[in-house]
PDB file of C-alpha atoms in Angstrom:
ATOM      1  CA  MET M   1      81.510 104.257 124.309  1.00 39.00           C
ATOM      2  CA  SER M   2      81.469 107.685 125.848  1.00 35.00           C
ATOM      3  CA  ASP M   3      78.465 109.936 125.684  1.00 37.00           C
ATOM      4  CA  ALA M   4      78.308 112.539 122.930  1.00 36.00           C
ATOM      5  CA  ALA M   5      79.676 115.897 123.944  1.00 35.00           C
ATOM      6  CA  GLU M   6      77.087 118.452 124.927  1.00 35.00           C
ATOM      7  CA  PHE M   7      77.173 121.737 123.099  1.00 31.00           C
ATOM      8  CA  PRO M   8      75.986 124.924 124.771  1.00 36.00           C
ATOM      9  CA  GLN M   9      72.710 126.139 123.365  1.00 39.00           C
ATOM     10  CA  LYS M  10      71.474 129.670 123.198  1.00 36.00           C
ATOM     11  CA  GLU M  11      68.748 130.571 125.608  1.00 39.00           C
ATOM     12  CA  GLU M  12      65.441 131.332 124.008  1.00 40.00           C
ATOM     13  CA  LYS M  13      64.329 134.873 124.553  1.00 40.00           C
ATOM     14  CA  GLU M  14      60.692 135.638 124.915  1.00 44.00           C
ATOM     15  CA  ASP M  15      59.112 138.844 123.662  1.00 50.00           C
ATOM     16  CA  CYS M  16      62.249 140.126 121.947  1.00 48.00           C
ATOM     17  CA  THR M  17      62.041 143.578 120.438  1.00 49.00           C
ATOM     18  CA  PRO M  18      63.122 144.054 116.781  1.00 42.00           C
ATOM     19  CA  GLU M  19      66.205 145.907 118.010  1.00 46.00           C
ATOM     20  CA  GLU M  20      67.176 142.980 120.251  1.00 48.00           C
ATOM     21  CA  GLU M  21      66.621 140.476 117.417  1.00 43.00           C
ATOM     22  CA  GLN M  22      68.826 142.566 115.138  1.00 42.00           C
ATOM     23  CA  GLU M  23      71.549 142.622 117.801  1.00 47.00           C
ATOM     24  CA  ASP M  24      71.322 138.828 118.143  1.00 46.00           C
ATOM     25  CA  GLN M  25      71.604 138.367 114.378  1.00 42.00           C
ATOM     26  CA  SER M  26      74.556 140.740 114.279  1.00 43.00           C
ATOM     27  CA  GLU M  27      76.273 138.757 117.031  1.00 46.00           C
ATOM     28  CA  ASP M  28      75.603 135.476 115.194  1.00 44.00           C
ATOM     29  CA  SER M  29      76.985 136.947 111.980  1.00 41.00           C
ATOM     30  CA  SER M  30      80.099 138.161 113.772  1.00 46.00           C
ATOM     31  CA  GLU M  31      80.589 134.737 115.323  1.00 46.00           C
ATOM     32  CA  ASP M  32      80.227 133.050 111.902  1.00 43.00           C
ATOM     33  CA  GLU M  33      82.703 135.465 110.332  1.00 43.00           C
ATOM     34  CA  ALA M  34      85.170 134.895 113.164  1.00 46.00           C
ATOM     35  CA  CYS M  35      84.785 131.135 112.767  1.00 45.00           C
ATOM     36  CA  GLY M  36      85.340 131.385 109.017  1.00 43.00           C
ATOM     37  CA  ALA M  37      88.406 133.563 109.523  1.00 50.00           C
ATOM     38  CA  THR M  38      89.800 131.066 112.025  1.00 53.00           C
ATOM     39  CA  GLU M  39      89.310 128.220 109.558  1.00 47.00           C
ATOM     40  CA  MET M  40      91.048 130.188 106.798  1.00 48.00           C
ATOM     41  CA  ASP M  41      93.927 131.029 109.132  1.00 57.00           C
ATOM     42  CA  PHE M  42      94.268 127.337 109.926  1.00 52.00           C
ATOM     43  CA  LEU M  43      94.286 126.371 106.230  1.00 46.00           C
ATOM     44  CA  ARG M  44      96.668 129.181 105.369  1.00 53.00           C
ATOM     45  CA  ASN M  45      99.089 128.107 108.101  1.00 56.00           C
ATOM     46  CA  LEU M  46      98.753 124.471 107.083  1.00 48.00           C
ATOM     47  CA  PHE M  47      99.636 125.158 103.463  1.00 51.00           C
ATOM     48  CA  SER M  48     102.278 127.660 104.467  1.00 55.00           C
ATOM     49  CA  ASN M  49     104.083 125.039 106.547  1.00 54.00           C
ATOM     50  CA  THR M  50     103.605 122.329 103.927  1.00 50.00           C
ATOM     51  CA  LEU M  51     104.683 124.362 100.914  1.00 52.00           C
ATOM     52  CA  GLY M  52     107.261 126.579 102.546  1.00 53.00           C
ATOM     53  CA  LEU M  53     105.269 129.742 101.891  1.00 54.00           C
ATOM     54  CA  GLY M  54     106.235 131.416 105.115  1.00 54.00           C
ATOM     55  CA  SER M  55     107.504 134.976 105.421  1.00 53.00           C
ATOM     56  CA  ARG M  56     110.902 135.753 103.957  1.00 60.00           C
ATOM     57  CA  GLU M  57     113.357 138.597 104.046  1.00 71.00           C
ATOM     58  CA  LYS M  58     112.470 141.726 102.112  1.00 79.00           C
ATOM     59  CA  VAL M  59     113.717 141.554  98.521  1.00 85.00           C
ATOM     60  CA  LEU M  60     111.910 144.519  96.904  1.00 88.00           C
ATOM     61  CA  ASP M  61     112.943 148.077  97.730  1.00 88.00           C
ATOM     62  CA  GLU M  62     109.423 149.262  96.832  1.00 91.00           C
ATOM     63  CA  LEU M  63     106.146 147.609  95.854  1.00 90.00           C
ATOM     64  CA  THR M  64     106.200 148.513  92.163  1.00 94.00           C
ATOM     65  CA  LEU M  65     106.589 146.692  88.864  1.00 95.00           C
ATOM     66  CA  ASP M  66     109.837 148.582  88.322  1.00 96.00           C
ATOM     67  CA  SER M  67     111.180 147.141  91.580  1.00 95.00           C
ATOM     68  CA  VAL M  68     110.172 143.626  90.452  1.00 96.00           C
ATOM     69  CA  ALA M  69     112.131 144.162  87.234  1.00 97.00           C
ATOM     70  CA  ARG M  70     115.203 145.320  89.160  1.00 97.00           C
ATOM     71  CA  TYR M  71     114.976 142.238  91.380  1.00 96.00           C
ATOM     72  CA  ILE M  72     114.797 139.916  88.343  1.00 97.00           C
ATOM     73  CA  LEU M  73     117.825 141.619  86.774  1.00 97.00           C
ATOM     74  CA  SER M  74     119.815 141.575  90.024  1.00 95.00           C
ATOM     75  CA  GLY M  75     120.821 137.948  89.615  1.00 93.00           C
ATOM     76  CA  LYS M  76     119.264 137.045  92.973  1.00 94.00           C
ATOM     77  CA  CYS M  77     115.980 135.960  91.394  1.00 96.00           C
ATOM     78  CA  LYS M  78     116.705 132.537  89.933  1.00 95.00           C
ATOM     79  CA  ASN M  79     113.494 130.558  90.482  1.00 96.00           C
ATOM     80  CA  ILE M  80     110.283 132.155  89.209  1.00 96.00           C
ATOM     81  CA  ILE M  81     106.942 130.376  89.531  1.00 93.00           C
ATOM     82  CA  CYS M  82     103.946 131.474  87.476  1.00 93.00           C
ATOM     83  CA  MET M  83     100.420 130.763  88.660  1.00 88.00           C
ATOM     84  CA  VAL M  84      97.979 131.369  85.812  1.00 89.00           C
ATOM     85  CA  GLY M  85      94.254 131.181  85.182  1.00 85.00           C
ATOM     86  CA  ALA M  86      92.033 131.211  82.117  1.00 82.00           C
ATOM     87  CA  GLY M  87      92.439 134.993  81.838  1.00 86.00           C
ATOM     88  CA  ILE M  88      95.828 134.643  80.121  1.00 92.00           C
ATOM     89  CA  SER M  89      94.065 133.202  77.047  1.00 88.00           C
ATOM     90  CA  THR M  90      91.185 135.655  76.585  1.00 86.00           C
ATOM     91  CA  SER M  91      93.125 137.753  74.057  1.00 89.00           C
ATOM     92  CA  ALA M  92      93.393 134.599  71.912  1.00 87.00           C
ATOM     93  CA  GLY M  93      89.602 134.379  71.785  1.00 83.00           C
ATOM     94  CA  ILE M  94      89.184 131.753  74.515  1.00 80.00           C
ATOM     95  CA  PRO M  95      86.738 132.938  77.207  1.00 73.00           C
ATOM     96  CA  ASP M  96      87.657 132.847  80.867  1.00 70.00           C
ATOM     97  CA  PHE M  97      85.202 131.577  83.452  1.00 68.00           C
ATOM     98  CA  ARG M  98      83.879 134.460  85.527  1.00 65.00           C
ATOM     99  CA  SER M  99      84.102 137.723  83.543  1.00 69.00           C
ATOM    100  CA  PRO M 100      80.621 139.313  83.505  1.00 72.00           C
ATOM    101  CA  GLY M 101      79.027 139.128  80.072  1.00 71.00           C
ATOM    102  CA  THR M 102      81.952 137.513  78.244  1.00 68.00           C
ATOM    103  CA  GLY M 103      82.999 134.713  80.628  1.00 69.00           C
ATOM    104  CA  LEU M 104      82.225 131.082  79.966  1.00 71.00           C
ATOM    105  CA  TYR M 105      79.749 130.808  82.834  1.00 69.00           C
ATOM    106  CA  ALA M 106      77.812 133.824  81.520  1.00 68.00           C
ATOM    107  CA  ASN M 107      77.345 132.298  78.045  1.00 68.00           C
ATOM    108  CA  LEU M 108      76.204 128.750  78.726  1.00 75.00           C
ATOM    109  CA  GLN M 109      72.452 129.375  78.501  1.00 74.00           C
ATOM    110  CA  LYS M 110      72.279 127.628  75.113  1.00 75.00           C
ATOM    111  CA  TYR M 111      73.241 124.358  76.793  1.00 79.00           C
ATOM    112  CA  GLN M 112      70.263 124.562  79.215  1.00 81.00           C
ATOM    113  CA  LEU M 113      72.323 123.578  82.239  1.00 83.00           C
ATOM    114  CA  PRO M 114      70.884 123.442  85.764  1.00 86.00           C
ATOM    115  CA  TYR M 115      73.791 125.728  86.785  1.00 81.00           C
ATOM    116  CA  PRO M 116      76.908 126.833  84.828  1.00 75.00           C
ATOM    117  CA  GLU M 117      79.492 124.729  86.682  1.00 74.00           C
ATOM    118  CA  ALA M 118      77.573 121.528  85.808  1.00 81.00           C
ATOM    119  CA  ILE M 119      79.204 121.389  82.369  1.00 79.00           C
ATOM    120  CA  PHE M 120      82.534 120.492  84.024  1.00 76.00           C
ATOM    121  CA  GLN M 121      81.193 118.115  86.680  1.00 79.00           C
ATOM    122  CA  ILE M 122      81.727 114.422  85.999  1.00 80.00           C
ATOM    123  CA  ASP M 123      78.414 113.297  87.542  1.00 84.00           C
ATOM    124  CA  TYR M 124      76.419 115.606  85.270  1.00 86.00           C
ATOM    125  CA  PHE M 125      78.617 114.673  82.297  1.00 85.00           C
ATOM    126  CA  LYS M 126      77.870 110.961  82.690  1.00 85.00           C
ATOM    127  CA  LYS M 127      74.136 111.649  82.356  1.00 88.00           C
ATOM    128  CA  HIS M 128      74.282 114.524  79.853  1.00 88.00           C
ATOM    129  CA  PRO M 129      77.539 114.449  77.845  1.00 87.00           C
ATOM    130  CA  GLU M 130      76.228 116.510  74.897  1.00 86.00           C
ATOM    131  CA  PRO M 131      76.857 120.043  76.315  1.00 85.00           C
ATOM    132  CA  PHE M 132      80.466 119.273  77.230  1.00 85.00           C
ATOM    133  CA  PHE M 133      81.389 117.871  73.827  1.00 85.00           C
ATOM    134  CA  ALA M 134      79.648 120.770  72.067  1.00 81.00           C
ATOM    135  CA  LEU M 135      81.802 123.153  74.111  1.00 79.00           C
ATOM    136  CA  ALA M 136      84.921 121.024  73.503  1.00 80.00           C
ATOM    137  CA  ARG M 137      84.327 121.366  69.759  1.00 79.00           C
ATOM    138  CA  GLU M 138      84.259 125.164  70.097  1.00 74.00           C
ATOM    139  CA  LEU M 139      87.441 125.294  72.230  1.00 73.00           C
ATOM    140  CA  TYR M 140      89.395 122.516  70.504  1.00 73.00           C
ATOM    141  CA  PRO M 141      93.187 123.089  70.246  1.00 64.00           C
ATOM    142  CA  GLY M 142      94.582 124.263  66.937  1.00 64.00           C
ATOM    143  CA  GLN M 143      92.038 127.052  66.461  1.00 71.00           C
ATOM    144  CA  PHE M 144      93.851 129.604  68.651  1.00 84.00           C
ATOM    145  CA  LYS M 145      97.315 131.151  68.843  1.00 91.00           C
ATOM    146  CA  PRO M 146      99.318 131.570  72.065  1.00 93.00           C
ATOM    147  CA  THR M 147      99.141 135.039  73.584  1.00 96.00           C
ATOM    148  CA  VAL M 148     101.864 137.550  74.451  1.00 97.00           C
ATOM    149  CA  CYS M 149     101.538 136.288  78.015  1.00 97.00           C
ATOM    150  CA  HIS M 150     102.309 132.714  76.934  1.00 97.00           C
ATOM    151  CA  TYR M 151     105.400 133.850  75.050  1.00 98.00           C
ATOM    152  CA  PHE M 152     106.577 135.953  78.002  1.00 98.00           C
ATOM    153  CA  MET M 153     106.590 132.800  80.130  1.00 98.00           C
ATOM    154  CA  LYS M 154     108.466 131.014  77.327  1.00 97.00           C
ATOM    155  CA  MET M 155     111.085 133.761  77.493  1.00 97.00           C
ATOM    156  CA  LEU M 156     111.427 133.229  81.244  1.00 98.00           C
ATOM    157  CA  LYS M 157     111.977 129.535  80.557  1.00 97.00           C
ATOM    158  CA  ASP M 158     114.488 130.155  77.759  1.00 97.00           C
ATOM    159  CA  LYS M 159     116.446 132.493  80.049  1.00 97.00           C
ATOM    160  CA  GLY M 160     116.593 129.805  82.745  1.00 97.00           C
ATOM    161  CA  LEU M 161     114.415 131.763  85.192  1.00 98.00           C
ATOM    162  CA  LEU M 162     111.127 129.829  85.115  1.00 97.00           C
ATOM    163  CA  ARG M 163     111.026 126.985  87.595  1.00 96.00           C
ATOM    164  CA  ARG M 164     107.424 125.985  86.929  1.00 94.00           C
ATOM    165  CA  CYS M 165     104.099 127.231  85.606  1.00 92.00           C
ATOM    166  CA  TYR M 166     100.994 126.136  87.506  1.00 86.00           C
ATOM    167  CA  SER M 167      97.617 126.456  85.824  1.00 82.00           C
ATOM    168  CA  GLN M 168      94.208 126.464  87.506  1.00 73.00           C
ATOM    169  CA  ALA M 169      92.847 124.455  84.598  1.00 66.00           C
ATOM    170  CA  HIS M 170      93.855 120.814  84.351  1.00 57.00           C
ATOM    171  CA  GLY M 171      93.116 117.917  82.049  1.00 61.00           C
ATOM    172  CA  THR M 172      94.187 117.551  78.439  1.00 65.00           C
ATOM    173  CA  PHE M 173      92.769 116.961  74.983  1.00 70.00           C
ATOM    174  CA  TYR M 174      95.699 114.692  74.147  1.00 72.00           C
ATOM    175  CA  THR M 175      94.649 111.705  76.247  1.00 76.00           C
ATOM    176  CA  SER M 176      91.202 110.328  76.988  1.00 85.00           C
ATOM    177  CA  HIS M 177      89.779 107.234  78.577  1.00 83.00           C
ATOM    178  CA  CYS M 178      86.598 105.299  79.231  1.00 88.00           C
ATOM    179  CA  VAL M 179      84.784 106.587  82.329  1.00 85.00           C
ATOM    180  CA  SER M 180      84.007 103.068  83.523  1.00 87.00           C
ATOM    181  CA  PHE M 181      86.279 102.139  86.452  1.00 85.00           C
ATOM    182  CA  SER M 182      86.233  98.510  85.336  1.00 90.00           C
ATOM    183  CA  CYS M 183      87.443  99.443  81.842  1.00 92.00           C
ATOM    184  CA  ARG M 184      89.444 102.703  81.642  1.00 89.00           C
ATOM    185  CA  LYS M 185      90.549 101.967  78.066  1.00 91.00           C
ATOM    186  CA  GLU M 186      92.627 104.850  76.709  1.00 89.00           C
ATOM    187  CA  TYR M 187      92.202 106.638  73.369  1.00 89.00           C
ATOM    188  CA  ASN M 188      94.472 109.002  71.459  1.00 87.00           C
ATOM    189  CA  LEU M 189      93.932 112.537  70.175  1.00 83.00           C
ATOM    190  CA  ASP M 190      93.099 111.567  66.569  1.00 86.00           C
ATOM    191  CA  TRP M 191      90.365 109.154  67.687  1.00 89.00           C
ATOM    192  CA  MET M 192      88.770 111.755  69.967  1.00 86.00           C
ATOM    193  CA  LYS M 193      89.015 114.561  67.394  1.00 85.00           C
ATOM    194  CA  GLU M 194      87.225 112.480  64.759  1.00 88.00           C
ATOM    195  CA  LYS M 195      84.371 111.749  67.175  1.00 87.00           C
ATOM    196  CA  ILE M 196      83.976 115.331  68.365  1.00 84.00           C
ATOM    197  CA  PHE M 197      83.894 116.937  64.909  1.00 85.00           C
ATOM    198  CA  SER M 198      81.500 114.331  63.549  1.00 86.00           C
ATOM    199  CA  ASP M 199      78.991 115.385  66.255  1.00 81.00           C
ATOM    200  CA  ALA M 200      79.154 111.883  67.760  1.00 83.00           C
ATOM    201  CA  ILE M 201      79.331 111.206  71.494  1.00 87.00           C
ATOM    202  CA  PRO M 202      82.612 109.289  71.975  1.00 89.00           C
ATOM    203  CA  LYS M 203      81.752 105.783  73.173  1.00 91.00           C
ATOM    204  CA  CYS M 204      84.204 103.114  74.286  1.00 91.00           C
ATOM    205  CA  ASP M 205      84.832 100.375  71.689  1.00 91.00           C
ATOM    206  CA  LYS M 206      85.215  97.853  74.494  1.00 90.00           C
ATOM    207  CA  CYS M 207      82.285  98.520  76.834  1.00 89.00           C
ATOM    208  CA  SER M 208      80.208 101.290  75.146  1.00 80.00           C
ATOM    209  CA  ASN M 209      80.586 103.716  78.060  1.00 84.00           C
ATOM    210  CA  ILE M 210      81.380 107.375  77.413  1.00 80.00           C
ATOM    211  CA  VAL M 211      85.000 108.351  76.757  1.00 78.00           C
ATOM    212  CA  PHE M 212      86.213 111.454  78.600  1.00 70.00           C
ATOM    213  CA  PHE M 213      89.379 113.557  78.564  1.00 63.00           C
ATOM    214  CA  GLY M 214      92.001 112.956  81.264  1.00 56.00           C
ATOM    215  CA  GLU M 215      90.711 114.970  84.206  1.00 57.00           C
ATOM    216  CA  SER M 216      92.884 113.990  87.162  1.00 59.00           C
ATOM    217  CA  LEU M 217      95.850 116.013  88.369  1.00 64.00           C
ATOM    218  CA  PRO M 218      99.069 114.085  87.726  1.00 68.00           C
ATOM    219  CA  VAL M 219     101.114 112.870  90.672  1.00 76.00           C
ATOM    220  CA  ARG M 220     103.914 115.155  89.440  1.00 80.00           C
ATOM    221  CA  PHE M 221     101.763 118.168  90.373  1.00 77.00           C
ATOM    222  CA  PHE M 222     101.888 117.306  94.068  1.00 79.00           C
ATOM    223  CA  THR M 223     105.539 116.297  94.170  1.00 85.00           C
ATOM    224  CA  SER M 224     106.603 119.378  92.191  1.00 86.00           C
ATOM    225  CA  MET M 225     104.559 121.678  94.400  1.00 82.00           C
ATOM    226  CA  LYS M 226     106.361 120.534  97.529  1.00 83.00           C
ATOM    227  CA  MET M 227     109.762 120.994  95.911  1.00 89.00           C
ATOM    228  CA  ASP M 228     109.108 124.210  93.995  1.00 90.00           C
ATOM    229  CA  PHE M 229     107.621 126.649  96.481  1.00 85.00           C
ATOM    230  CA  PRO M 230     110.377 126.476  99.100  1.00 87.00           C
ATOM    231  CA  GLN M 231     112.805 127.412  96.301  1.00 90.00           C
ATOM    232  CA  CYS M 232     110.611 130.161  94.826  1.00 90.00           C
ATOM    233  CA  ASP M 233     112.239 133.603  94.548  1.00 93.00           C
ATOM    234  CA  LEU M 234     109.339 135.297  92.759  1.00 93.00           C
ATOM    235  CA  LEU M 235     105.712 134.273  92.308  1.00 91.00           C
ATOM    236  CA  ILE M 236     103.883 135.829  89.340  1.00 93.00           C
ATOM    237  CA  VAL M 237     100.086 135.456  89.332  1.00 91.00           C
ATOM    238  CA  MET M 238      98.232 136.223  86.098  1.00 91.00           C
ATOM    239  CA  GLY M 239      94.788 135.759  84.611  1.00 88.00           C
ATOM    240  CA  THR M 240      92.947 134.639  87.727  1.00 82.00           C
ATOM    241  CA  SER M 241      90.532 136.351  90.083  1.00 75.00           C
ATOM    242  CA  LEU M 242      91.776 134.124  92.948  1.00 72.00           C
ATOM    243  CA  GLN M 243      88.212 133.562  94.133  1.00 69.00           C
ATOM    244  CA  VAL M 244      88.566 129.852  94.901  1.00 61.00           C
ATOM    245  CA  GLN M 245      89.617 128.983  98.465  1.00 52.00           C
ATOM    246  CA  PRO M 246      91.792 127.908 100.138  1.00 44.00           C
ATOM    247  CA  PHE M 247      94.462 128.717  97.549  1.00 51.00           C
ATOM    248  CA  ALA M 248      92.997 132.177  96.997  1.00 59.00           C
ATOM    249  CA  GLY M 249      94.059 133.053 100.537  1.00 56.00           C
ATOM    250  CA  LEU M 250      97.591 131.729 100.126  1.00 52.00           C
ATOM    251  CA  VAL M 251      98.844 134.338  97.707  1.00 61.00           C
ATOM    252  CA  GLY M 252      99.996 137.626  99.175  1.00 61.00           C
ATOM    253  CA  ARG M 253      99.627 140.511  96.727  1.00 64.00           C
ATOM    254  CA  ASP M 254     102.905 142.338  97.307  1.00 81.00           C
ATOM    255  CA  VAL M 255     102.785 144.133  93.947  1.00 88.00           C
ATOM    256  CA  ALA M 256      99.586 144.528  91.938  1.00 86.00           C
ATOM    257  CA  HIS M 257      99.640 145.637  88.298  1.00 90.00           C
ATOM    258  CA  ILE M 258      96.080 146.118  87.033  1.00 89.00           C
ATOM    259  CA  SER M 259      95.861 145.614  83.272  1.00 92.00           C
ATOM    260  CA  THR M 260      95.263 142.867  80.757  1.00 93.00           C
ATOM    261  CA  CYS M 261      97.705 139.965  81.006  1.00 95.00           C
ATOM    262  CA  ASP M 262      99.347 140.832  77.681  1.00 97.00           C
ATOM    263  CA  GLU M 263      99.739 144.505  78.621  1.00 97.00           C
ATOM    264  CA  GLY M 264     101.223 143.553  81.986  1.00 96.00           C
ATOM    265  CA  CYS M 265     103.745 141.201  80.412  1.00 97.00           C
ATOM    266  CA  LEU M 266     104.732 143.838  77.844  1.00 98.00           C
ATOM    267  CA  ALA M 267     105.137 146.415  80.629  1.00 97.00           C
ATOM    268  CA  LEU M 268     107.373 144.103  82.665  1.00 98.00           C
ATOM    269  CA  ALA M 269     109.315 143.074  79.556  1.00 98.00           C
ATOM    270  CA  ASP M 270     109.881 146.751  78.769  1.00 98.00           C
ATOM    271  CA  LEU M 271     111.286 147.386  82.254  1.00 98.00           C
ATOM    272  CA  LEU M 272     113.533 144.342  81.859  1.00 98.00           C
ATOM    273  CA  GLY M 273     114.791 145.531  78.471  1.00 98.00           C
ATOM    274  CA  TRP M 274     113.168 142.535  76.791  1.00 98.00           C
ATOM    275  CA  LYS M 275     110.218 144.180  75.016  1.00 98.00           C
ATOM    276  CA  GLY M 276     111.782 144.147  71.546  1.00 97.00           C
ATOM    277  CA  GLU M 277     112.852 140.540  72.023  1.00 98.00           C
ATOM    278  CA  LEU M 278     109.355 139.551  73.156  1.00 98.00           C
ATOM    279  CA  GLU M 279     107.626 141.306  70.258  1.00 97.00           C
ATOM    280  CA  ALA M 280     110.058 139.705  67.787  1.00 97.00           C
ATOM    281  CA  LEU M 281     109.377 136.275  69.308  1.00 97.00           C
ATOM    282  CA  VAL M 282     105.606 136.745  68.987  1.00 97.00           C
ATOM    283  CA  SER M 283     105.884 137.918  65.353  1.00 96.00           C
ATOM    284  CA  ARG M 284     108.205 135.046  64.443  1.00 96.00           C
ATOM    285  CA  GLU M 285     106.012 132.417  66.082  1.00 95.00           C
ATOM    286  CA  TYR M 286     102.801 133.808  64.561  1.00 94.00           C
ATOM    287  CA  ALA M 287     104.402 133.713  61.095  1.00 94.00           C
ATOM    288  CA  ARG M 288     105.465 130.106  61.683  1.00 93.00           C
ATOM    289  CA  ILE M 289     101.966 129.112  62.839  1.00 90.00           C
ATOM    290  CA  ASP M 290     100.327 130.844  59.853  1.00 89.00           C
ATOM    291  CA  SER M 291     102.713 129.126  57.451  1.00 90.00           C
ATOM    292  CA  GLN M 292     102.066 125.749  59.057  1.00 87.00           C
ATOM    293  CA  ASP M 293      98.294 126.281  58.874  1.00 82.00           C
ATOM    294  CA  LYS M 294      98.522 127.153  55.161  1.00 86.00           C
ATOM    295  CA  GLN M 295     100.568 124.047  54.455  1.00 86.00           C
ATOM    296  CA  GLU M 296      98.102 121.845  56.311  1.00 77.00           C
ATOM    297  CA  LYS M 297      95.142 123.455  54.537  1.00 78.00           C
ATOM    298  CA  ALA M 298      96.861 123.031  51.167  1.00 79.00           C
ATOM    299  CA  GLY M 299      97.455 119.366  51.946  1.00 75.00           C
ATOM    300  CA  VAL M 300      93.805 118.842  52.855  1.00 67.00           C
ATOM    301  CA  ASP M 301      92.610 120.642  49.692  1.00 67.00           C
ATOM    302  CA  GLN M 302      95.017 118.642  47.548  1.00 70.00           C
ATOM    303  CA  ALA M 303      93.804 115.379  49.049  1.00 69.00           C
ATOM    304  CA  ALA M 304      90.177 116.383  48.482  1.00 66.00           C
ATOM    305  CA  THR M 305      90.928 117.332  44.861  1.00 70.00           C
ATOM    306  CA  GLY M 306      92.668 114.009  44.313  1.00 66.00           C
ATOM    307  CA  GLU M 307      89.650 112.110  45.588  1.00 62.00           C
ATOM    308  CA  ALA M 308      87.298 114.138  43.386  1.00 60.00           C
ATOM    309  CA  THR M 309      89.323 113.507  40.204  1.00 61.00           C
ATOM    310  CA  ALA M 310      89.840 109.835  40.995  1.00 57.00           C
ATOM    311  CA  THR M 311      86.119 109.076  41.113  1.00 54.00           C
ATOM    312  CA  PRO M 312      85.238 109.903  37.445  1.00 53.00           C
ATOM    313  CA  GLU M 313      88.266 107.942  36.181  1.00 52.00           C
ATOM    314  CA  ALA M 314      87.190 104.927  38.178  1.00 50.00           C
ATOM    315  CA  LYS M 315      83.695 105.124  36.699  1.00 48.00           C
ATOM    316  CA  LYS M 316      85.131 105.500  33.167  1.00 49.00           C
ATOM    317  CA  GLU M 317      87.185 102.314  33.544  1.00 50.00           C
ATOM    318  CA  GLU M 318      84.061 100.439  34.603  1.00 47.00           C
TER     319      GLU M 318
END
């Protein structure tokens, strides 16, 4: 076995003046920043080569939203990828993560967490599942409507332009499983919903361990990523602060439109000549959702009324 490599050490300086110490600290800081930049360059190049995100020929005549619209309408833009974060759902009443004052991380004090991110960490969840399921009850699907931004992406799909939508959030309410690696029994949505809204901690029927929502990224995510990005003609990023590395450093901001996600989608739809179509789609879908909710509520009320009237009759027969 060879000896460990020797690393150069800084010479200790005796009787340094405050000015000299400040210079040393400044040099150390510059070295750390340079090292960090080098690491990010390495990661950026690595992902660029892997995903095909290298530089391409110029396709926009100017860096404006109007130019993006012209490119989409030109017929040359056939594969659009959307990268979205929690911000696309805030207008529906679902909080994002990092917005000061209104973000999820800023409003978790009631759960008495050691730090905000703990509520989504599996190790903390296994010991303290209560905060997560309390939050899941608040954010459970079926209580919110899709936003204008969601319907804009649906329009891209319907027009054959959307290749894929990638979301920073992953996992699903529709499948869940036991957290024990020796069990992993799966449960469906109805089973989990009943547990959550009865204030019970979902426990596995087989081994009594906690049952958790599917949290792993599917294999399809990785295979699609490698196929999609080399074919991408336009990348639209919405609803994310892009603060998480290394992916935050992968996206080049060619055109920036600062507004809410819904306003940005309406602005782009207007430039594309689709605004009326988008607004009609939103109105039609909202009416359908409202009608469906009323029917479901009527069914629940009717069932409850039937149970209430059946009880006295049963007692009378006795």
